[in-house]
mmCIF file of C-alpha atoms in Angstrom:
data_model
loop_
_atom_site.group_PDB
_atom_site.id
_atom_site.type_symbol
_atom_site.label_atom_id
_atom_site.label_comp_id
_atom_site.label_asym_id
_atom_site.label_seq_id
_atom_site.Cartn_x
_atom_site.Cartn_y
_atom_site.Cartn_z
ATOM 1 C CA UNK V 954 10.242 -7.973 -12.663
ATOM 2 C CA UNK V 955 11.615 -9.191 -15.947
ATOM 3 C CA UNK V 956 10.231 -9.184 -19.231
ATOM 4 C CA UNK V 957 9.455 -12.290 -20.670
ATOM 5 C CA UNK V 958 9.187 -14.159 -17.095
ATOM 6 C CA UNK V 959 5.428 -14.620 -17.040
ATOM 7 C CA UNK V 960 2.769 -16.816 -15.199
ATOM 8 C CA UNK V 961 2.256 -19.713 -17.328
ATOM 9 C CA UNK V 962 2.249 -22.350 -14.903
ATOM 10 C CA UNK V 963 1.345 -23.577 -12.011
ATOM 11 C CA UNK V 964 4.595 -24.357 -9.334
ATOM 12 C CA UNK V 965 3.371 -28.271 -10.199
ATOM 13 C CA UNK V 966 4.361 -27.100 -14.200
ATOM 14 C CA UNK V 967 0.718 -27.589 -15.425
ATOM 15 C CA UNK V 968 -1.083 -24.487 -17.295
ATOM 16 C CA UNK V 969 -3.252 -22.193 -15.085
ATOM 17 C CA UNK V 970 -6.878 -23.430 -14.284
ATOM 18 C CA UNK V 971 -9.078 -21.153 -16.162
ATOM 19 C CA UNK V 972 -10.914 -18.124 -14.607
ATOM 20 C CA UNK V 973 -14.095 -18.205 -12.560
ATOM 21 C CA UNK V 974 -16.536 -15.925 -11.216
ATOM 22 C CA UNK V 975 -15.264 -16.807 -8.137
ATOM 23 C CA UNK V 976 -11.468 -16.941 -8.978
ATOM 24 C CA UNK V 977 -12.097 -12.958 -10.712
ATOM 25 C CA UNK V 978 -13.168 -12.071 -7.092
ATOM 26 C CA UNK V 979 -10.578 -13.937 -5.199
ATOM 27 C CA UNK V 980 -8.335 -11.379 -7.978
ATOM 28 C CA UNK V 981 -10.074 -8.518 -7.295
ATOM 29 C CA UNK V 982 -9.267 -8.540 -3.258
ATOM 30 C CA UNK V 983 -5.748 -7.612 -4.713
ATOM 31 C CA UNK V 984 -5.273 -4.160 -6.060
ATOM 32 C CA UNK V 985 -3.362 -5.559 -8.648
ATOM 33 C CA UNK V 986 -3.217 -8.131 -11.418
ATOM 34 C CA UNK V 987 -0.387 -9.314 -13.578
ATOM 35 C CA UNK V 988 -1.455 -9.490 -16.598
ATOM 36 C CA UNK V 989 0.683 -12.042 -18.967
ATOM 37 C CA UNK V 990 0.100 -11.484 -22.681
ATOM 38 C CA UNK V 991 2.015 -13.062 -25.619
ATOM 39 C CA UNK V 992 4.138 -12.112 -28.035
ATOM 40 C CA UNK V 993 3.962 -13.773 -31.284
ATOM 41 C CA UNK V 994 6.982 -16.420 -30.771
ATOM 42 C CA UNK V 995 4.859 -17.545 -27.406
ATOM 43 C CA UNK V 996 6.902 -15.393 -24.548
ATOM 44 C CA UNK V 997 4.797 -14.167 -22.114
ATOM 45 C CA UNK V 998 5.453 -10.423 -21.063
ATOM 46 C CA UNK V 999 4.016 -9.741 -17.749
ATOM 47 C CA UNK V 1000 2.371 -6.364 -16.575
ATOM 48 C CA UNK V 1001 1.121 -5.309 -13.449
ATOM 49 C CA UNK V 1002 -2.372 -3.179 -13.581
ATOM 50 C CA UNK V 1003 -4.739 -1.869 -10.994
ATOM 51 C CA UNK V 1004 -8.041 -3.916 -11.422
ATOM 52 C CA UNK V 1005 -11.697 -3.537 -10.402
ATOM 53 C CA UNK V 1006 -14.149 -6.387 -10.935
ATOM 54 C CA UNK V 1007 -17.921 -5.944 -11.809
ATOM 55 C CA UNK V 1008 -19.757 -8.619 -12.605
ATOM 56 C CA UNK V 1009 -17.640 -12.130 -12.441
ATOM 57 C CA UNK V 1010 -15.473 -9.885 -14.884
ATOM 58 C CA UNK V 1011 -12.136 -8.011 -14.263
ATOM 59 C CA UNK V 1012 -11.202 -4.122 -15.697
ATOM 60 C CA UNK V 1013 -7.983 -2.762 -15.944
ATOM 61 C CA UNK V 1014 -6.623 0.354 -17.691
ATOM 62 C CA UNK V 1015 -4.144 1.496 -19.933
ATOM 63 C CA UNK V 1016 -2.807 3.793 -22.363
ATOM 64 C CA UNK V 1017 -3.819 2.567 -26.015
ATOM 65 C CA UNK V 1018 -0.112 3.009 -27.508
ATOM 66 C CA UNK V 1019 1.749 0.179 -25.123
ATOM 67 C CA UNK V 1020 3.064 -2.841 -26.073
ATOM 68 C CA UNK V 1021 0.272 -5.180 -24.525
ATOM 69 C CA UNK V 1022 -2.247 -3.412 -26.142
ATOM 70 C CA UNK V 1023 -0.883 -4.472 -29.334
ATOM 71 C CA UNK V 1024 -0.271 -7.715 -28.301
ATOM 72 C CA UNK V 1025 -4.013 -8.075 -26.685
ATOM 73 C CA UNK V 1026 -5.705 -6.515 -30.480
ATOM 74 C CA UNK V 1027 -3.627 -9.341 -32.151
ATOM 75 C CA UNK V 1028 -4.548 -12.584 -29.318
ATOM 76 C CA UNK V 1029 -6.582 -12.138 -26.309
ATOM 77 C CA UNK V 1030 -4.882 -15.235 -24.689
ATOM 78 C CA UNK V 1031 -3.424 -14.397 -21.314
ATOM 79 C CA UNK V 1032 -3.320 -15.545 -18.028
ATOM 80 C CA UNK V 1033 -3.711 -13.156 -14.772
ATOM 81 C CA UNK V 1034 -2.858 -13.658 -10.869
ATOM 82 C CA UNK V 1035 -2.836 -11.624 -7.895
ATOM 83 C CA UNK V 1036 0.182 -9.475 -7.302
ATOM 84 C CA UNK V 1037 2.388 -6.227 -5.992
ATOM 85 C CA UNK V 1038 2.900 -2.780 -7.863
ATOM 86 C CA UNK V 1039 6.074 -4.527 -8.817
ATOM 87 C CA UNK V 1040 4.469 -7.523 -10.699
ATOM 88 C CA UNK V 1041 5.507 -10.315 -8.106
ATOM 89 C CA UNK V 1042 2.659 -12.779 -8.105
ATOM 90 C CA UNK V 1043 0.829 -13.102 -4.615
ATOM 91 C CA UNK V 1044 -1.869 -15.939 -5.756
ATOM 92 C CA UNK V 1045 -2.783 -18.069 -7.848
ATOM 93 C CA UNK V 1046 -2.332 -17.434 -11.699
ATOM 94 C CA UNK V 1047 -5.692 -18.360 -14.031
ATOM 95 C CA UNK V 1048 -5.765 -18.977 -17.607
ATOM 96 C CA UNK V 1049 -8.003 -16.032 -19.386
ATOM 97 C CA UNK V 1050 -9.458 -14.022 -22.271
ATOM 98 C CA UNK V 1051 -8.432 -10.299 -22.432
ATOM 99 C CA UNK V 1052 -9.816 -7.756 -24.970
ATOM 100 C CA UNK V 1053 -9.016 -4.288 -25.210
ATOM 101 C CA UNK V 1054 -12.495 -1.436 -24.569
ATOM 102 C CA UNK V 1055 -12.568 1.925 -26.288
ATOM 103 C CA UNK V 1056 -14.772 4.175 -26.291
ATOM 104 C CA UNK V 1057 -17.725 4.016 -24.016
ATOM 105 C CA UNK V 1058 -16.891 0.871 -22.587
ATOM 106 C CA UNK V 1059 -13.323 1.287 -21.769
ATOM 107 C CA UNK V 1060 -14.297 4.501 -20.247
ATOM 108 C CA UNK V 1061 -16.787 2.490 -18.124
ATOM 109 C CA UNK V 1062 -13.859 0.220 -17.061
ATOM 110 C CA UNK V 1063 -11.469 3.661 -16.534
ATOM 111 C CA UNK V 1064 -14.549 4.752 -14.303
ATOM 112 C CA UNK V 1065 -14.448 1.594 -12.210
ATOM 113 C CA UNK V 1066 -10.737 2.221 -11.347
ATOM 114 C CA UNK V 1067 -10.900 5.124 -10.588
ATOM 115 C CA UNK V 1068 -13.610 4.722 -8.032
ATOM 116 C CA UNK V 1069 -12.025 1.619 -6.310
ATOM 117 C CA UNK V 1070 -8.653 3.671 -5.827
ATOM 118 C CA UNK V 1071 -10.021 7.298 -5.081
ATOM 119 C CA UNK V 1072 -8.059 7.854 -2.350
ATOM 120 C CA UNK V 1073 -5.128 7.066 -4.620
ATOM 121 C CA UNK V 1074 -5.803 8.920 -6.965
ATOM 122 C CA UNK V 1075 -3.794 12.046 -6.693
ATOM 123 C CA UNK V 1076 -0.243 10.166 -7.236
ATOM 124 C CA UNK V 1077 -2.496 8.241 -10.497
ATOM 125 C CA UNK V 1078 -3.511 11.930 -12.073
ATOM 126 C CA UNK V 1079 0.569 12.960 -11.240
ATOM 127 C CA UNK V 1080 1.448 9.887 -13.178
ATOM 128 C CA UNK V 1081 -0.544 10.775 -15.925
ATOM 129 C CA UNK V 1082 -0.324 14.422 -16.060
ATOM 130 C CA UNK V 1083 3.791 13.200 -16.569
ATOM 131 C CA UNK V 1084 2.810 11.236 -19.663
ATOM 132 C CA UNK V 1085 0.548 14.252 -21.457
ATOM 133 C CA UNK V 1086 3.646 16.408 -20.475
ATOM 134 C CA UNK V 1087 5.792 14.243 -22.909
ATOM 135 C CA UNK V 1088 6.456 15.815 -26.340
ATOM 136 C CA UNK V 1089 5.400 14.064 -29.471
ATOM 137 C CA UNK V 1090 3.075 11.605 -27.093
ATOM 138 C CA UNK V 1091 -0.857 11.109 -28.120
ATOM 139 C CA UNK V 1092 -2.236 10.371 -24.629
ATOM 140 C CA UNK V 1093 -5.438 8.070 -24.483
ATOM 141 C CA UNK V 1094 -6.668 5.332 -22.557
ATOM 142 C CA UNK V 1095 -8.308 2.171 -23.093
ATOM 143 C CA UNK V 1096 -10.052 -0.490 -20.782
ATOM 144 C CA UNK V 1097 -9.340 -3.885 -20.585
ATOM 145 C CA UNK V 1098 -11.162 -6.685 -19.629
ATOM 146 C CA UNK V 1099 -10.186 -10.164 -18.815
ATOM 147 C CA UNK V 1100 -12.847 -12.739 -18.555
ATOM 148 C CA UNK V 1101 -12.847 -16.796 -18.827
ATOM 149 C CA UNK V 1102 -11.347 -18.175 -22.017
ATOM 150 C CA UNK V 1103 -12.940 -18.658 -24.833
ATOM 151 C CA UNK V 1104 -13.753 -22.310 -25.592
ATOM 152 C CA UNK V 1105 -12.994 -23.781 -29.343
ATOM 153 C CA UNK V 1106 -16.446 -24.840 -30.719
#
């Protein structure tokens, strides 16, 4: 996967269709969504995270110092599709609203993660144990929840 080579548009070059109830559970059959957020000059930087869906709405979670968390605190416009652990959409990609949870909310959608991929979770705690083992690093994580976009009154 390449920075900057995001899900935008559909192969027929229109934007994504915005997400649905239905469309966050078609998502959630995947173990992973690419998440496209935006940098401030418009390029979309793709990211691959697990996801769980509760709700009509879809979790994901992160560490609070990357890049997309940044960019998702700034704009909440992104779009999201199915995909691989490598970022290569599988599905169709749907226009959306992420924010990022702290707190007791993103350790709600941490929870929810955790508990869809339990059995996978041994090679997750190895990955993270890595990143608290890294001098000078602050570890903590964050939710993230992508839901329909929001609508201009």
């Amino acid at each position: 996967m390449r920075h900057g080579v995001g899900v935008t548009e559909t192969p027929t070059g229109t934007p994504p269709e915005p997400l649905t109830p239905t469309g966050a559970e078609e998502l959630a059959r995947s173990p992973y969504m690419l998440l496209t957020t935006y940098r401030r000059d418009g390029t979309g930087v793709p990211t691959p995270l697990w996801c769980a869906v509760e709700g009509g709405v879809l979790y994901g979670s992160t560490q609070a110092e990357t890049a997309k968390v940044k960019r998702l605190r700034r704009d909440g416009t992104a779009t999201v599709a199915p995909c691989t652990n490598r970022g290569t959409p599988t599905g169709a990609a749907y226009a959306a609203h992420a924010e990022v949870l702290s707190g007791e909310a993103g350790h709600h959608a941490h929870g929810l993660i955790e508990k869809r991929f339990r059995l996978a979770k041994p090679l997750y705690l190895v990955s993270r144990l890595g990143l608290r083992l890294w001098p000078g690093r602050h570890y903590e994580v964050v939710g993230v929840a992508v839901r329909p976009p929001v609508r201009p009154s």
